[in-house]
Amino acid sequence: MLKKIGETRKSFDEDLSKANDLASLEELRIKYLGRKGLVSQLFDSLQDVPKEEKRNVGQVLNELKLHTQSKFDELKNKFDKEKVSSESYIDLTLPGRKREVGSKHILIQTLDEIKEIFKGWGFSVYEGPELESDYYNFGALNFPADHPARDMQDTFFVSEDFLLRTHTSPVQIRLMEQKKPPIRALMPGKVFRNEAISAKSYCLFHQVEGLVVDTDITFAELKGTLVAFVKQFYGKDVPYRFRASFFPFTEPSAEMDVWWQPKGKEGRWLEILGCGMVDPNVLTNVGIDPEKYVGYAFGMGIERTAMRKYGIDDIRILFDNDKRFLTQF
Amino acid sequence: MKISLNWLNDYIDLKDISVEEIVDKLTYAGLEVEEVFDQAKQFEKIVVGFVKEAKKHPNADKLSVCTVSDGTQDYNVVCGAPNVATGQKVAFAKVGAVIPNGGMKLEKAKIRGEVSFGMICSERELGISDNHEGIIVLNPGLKEGTPISDALEMNDVILEVAITPNRADALSHIGVARDLSALFDRDIKFPKVEFNESKKKSEELAAVEIIDAINCPRYVGKVVSNVEIKESPDWLKKRLKSIGLRPINNVVDVTNFVLYEVGQPLHAFDLDNLNGKKIVVRQAGSDKKFTTLDSKERELDQKDLMICDGAKPVAVAGVMGGENSEVTSSTKNILIESAFFNPSSIRKTAKHLGLSTDASYRFERGTDPGITKWAARRASQLIQETAGGEIALGEIDAYPNPIDKKKASLRFSRINKILGYDISAKEVKRILIRLGFEIMTDDKQKTIQEKLLPRFDIGYKGKDFIDVVIPSSRHDIEREIDLIEEVARVYGYNKIPEINKMGVTLEQKVDHSAFDGNVRDLLNSLGFYEIITNSFLSESIAEKFGKPINVLNPQSSELSHLRPSLLPGMLTTISNNLKVNEHDLKLFEIGKVFEKITEKNISSFNDFRESERLLVCLTGNDLRTDWFAQDRAFDAYDLKGLAESVLNKLICNSTLNVSYPTTDDSHLEMVFNLSIGNQILGFGGKVKKEACMLFDVDQEVFVFEADLATLKQIAIPERTFHELLKYPKVYRDFAFVLDVPIDSLSIIEVIKSVSSNLLHNIKLFDIFQSESLGKGKKSLAFQLEYYHENRTLTEEEVDKEFRNAIKAVEQKFNGKLRGS
């Protein structure tokens, strides 16, 4: 009997070492540990053992049972774990399910950036019509009729008295007709110029206009404000300069340049905006006393600003709306 | 306008000032220098060389080997010119020089076995003439090593100055010199005009009659007789060439010279071709056609100001002379015209003739009525110098209503008020006097002028203002603010300080663009890219999308009309993207559209409608085959759901109604409207194939459009909190087999009509169509949501509601409840 137990243990160990998956392990369980398995059969034959040996043989048989059961459990446990992990395996290197996130047009983003800066300084934001009357676009802004100053802005006309605004300055007039000083306003919008479409010019572009009117406004404040803007927008060390210029609706008038240093190219002064003190005639036209109130105004083109900032050298790409362009910003 | 620094130096001495400083000062003062052309630069490393020895090349008959000295060193140079000889002074281009004609860079070279360190140049190689017969042999007195630019007097610097339209006075060398005189505080030197006049008076030789004195306030005529028309002398040709003008003959060249010297356009008539030796200034009237001296026949407007003789027009005043009276090689006697014309009259004429000349450019900006006589005399002097002849005594000066010089006052306190900075009274006066203003003294009869310059700090003690007389050349100046600008720009904007704080008014701030910003953010978060398209369309496209407004002077016929809709721009964008294989697009545009609402011309804001619109577009696929997905194209439900989500968010979840218009839309099919109450907020649908094909778009396009002003009004800024539900919701599901044409909305409406307010939501959660249901049948499954805000519902009351709903659908639509 003891010999038989020893053989069973040996053959179990051999079979166990051959079991390589849950199925073969199950076969092993049935063969040894099943209700009619070899271990049970051994227990059944224990009754035939002489009484004086029974105690000893019983002990050895129990050891066999413990041994087979624990070895089996050990392996079963191992196979179970392997099964679970292979079934719930996640390949994190697979690409995720992406969602497209849209974006504002790059010109609007640039405009927003400028608006944010001025809103922080207490500016309100106003808008106005694009199809304007001659009066708002020129007359009220002190452009004399039949004067070459009008040639500065090639104009699209839709009738004798109506035109596509050539600048956002008419919004100044509309605002001052509605609101009396103090005024601190920013006026963005689309403007139109009758210029041939090329890499450098387009028949329309975006502008942002600033207007401040109060009793104690000076050219020094205009300069200070624009310098602060330029430092914030272009970087605090950007070189800048103010040059005298001419706009019918401001006097004195100036243009502001910043130094532009494209990579690998020669640096140069680049005009970024026109500005000046609101001409007394303009204030008179909207019923504001120019002796009491002084104002300043400025206007800048968004396209050129954005093109410089993002290194774009052909304005037309801004209006092509090629998805490969749109998704870059 | 081109300004020659050498020429400028005739009027103001700037020789000790660098070009950079002149350029900077002019630019800061408003005469922006856009380009600087330094003649000498092209002659770098080309100097006067001395040929110490020229001998035959040992290996080539036609070549010489020379020893050339630049004053410090001797060079071996091989030369092919036949005229090179020992002892000559030559133009010697050293190694490293770039030959002006052709741009070749010189390097050390071996020519037939002889090393050559440079080149001896011909005129053609230097780019100064076409002569290439031999090398230039220079004046033997020149010192070797002198830059060739100095030796040839090719050392001018030409400035391209942008003159703003207000500064007509600066459209000449003396005009620019005026500003420089103030900027560098130096005297200006007017050329001396002195000559001998004959005994015959100008009036005896010719006559001038002004009929339209409004448009021709002054006309000065001066006669020069017995001139000889020929080529101009070198100095004159050189001046004109330096600013890019082509010399013609001595008389014409003199008139051009005076124009660019002082800014007064002149015209020289062949006096013998003037009928009656007479000038009449009048409007064209019945004269309809006129041939200008460029041999073109021009159509006249009856109001065009014409210069006529006793019988016929001989020039378009201030614009261009006529062929019939121009100076030719046989001309003997000439009449010089030096006039002042009304700027707006000249502008109108030049505009309608489409003819802009040097003369009209200046007249329409305003010339100096005070300089006409001087200019006529200056021209006479120069014509006599270059063409001989006798200058008639005096001038004919038709000046019926002499123009008074304007006056203005300037308060010193106002300078500070405007600029935020004090400029001393002395500096203010210095600047103004240098610019040609006269300052009135207490004795109103006297003024301080430039001649009295050292005294400009006298006289005004205690006074806080000055009265000034404005130069007749300055049409742009008449008010105090104009004077402040003059002072500020000459003083220098960069000297005005920059304040570093500002006073902000505490009041309600507004942002008109904020709502558009919200819409943009919302659409971005849903994956849409913003586009900006051209506001102009072709007529044929524009007319298909509304009642467009046409531009009178379009850029091209492709861009002749304002867009009445954003749809064409969107379809163009899609088309462009398809060409580059970008098929899947989620795009939107926010922009103005324009529609005409009158048949007449637009003469008021009521004649057209300008509105700001939003167009959202879906086209292509939502999903492309991937490891987790199959291809799925966008469809009408994507669009509808999207439009509802966007509007729901914008109007703060107020109840949105969807309706399906039965009227035909011209460009959309499968149209739906979204509205609140009776107010339609927007509409969407699929773009019809015909519209897509106009733009070569051959895939389905879904768009939603809304009026932003309407949305803005509806979007309620005040939001209120809704108490969260404290009691459980009860759900009941059912599915019905129905005829296919029965739509889901009518079923939902019937269910609503038989339900109480306990029913809060009906969700269609399954649609199923199969032969197994029977032919022409479909199954719709709904989930009904019940709750009460203040209590828990009982099973009985929900069951009762639910049974009513089932019964209604069964009866109304002959529906068969599934699973029953």
Tab-separated table of C-alpha atoms in Angstrom, chain B residues 440-447:
chain	number	residue	atom	x	y	z
B	440	MET	CA	3.542	139.774	-35.989
B	441	THR	CA	5.028	142.248	-33.550
B	442	ASP	CA	3.037	144.474	-31.230
B	443	ASP	CA	3.346	146.992	-33.967
B	444	LYS	CA	0.918	145.169	-36.243
B	445	GLN	CA	2.531	146.658	-39.332
B	446	LYS	CA	5.784	144.820	-38.817
B	447	THR	CA	6.505	141.161	-38.736
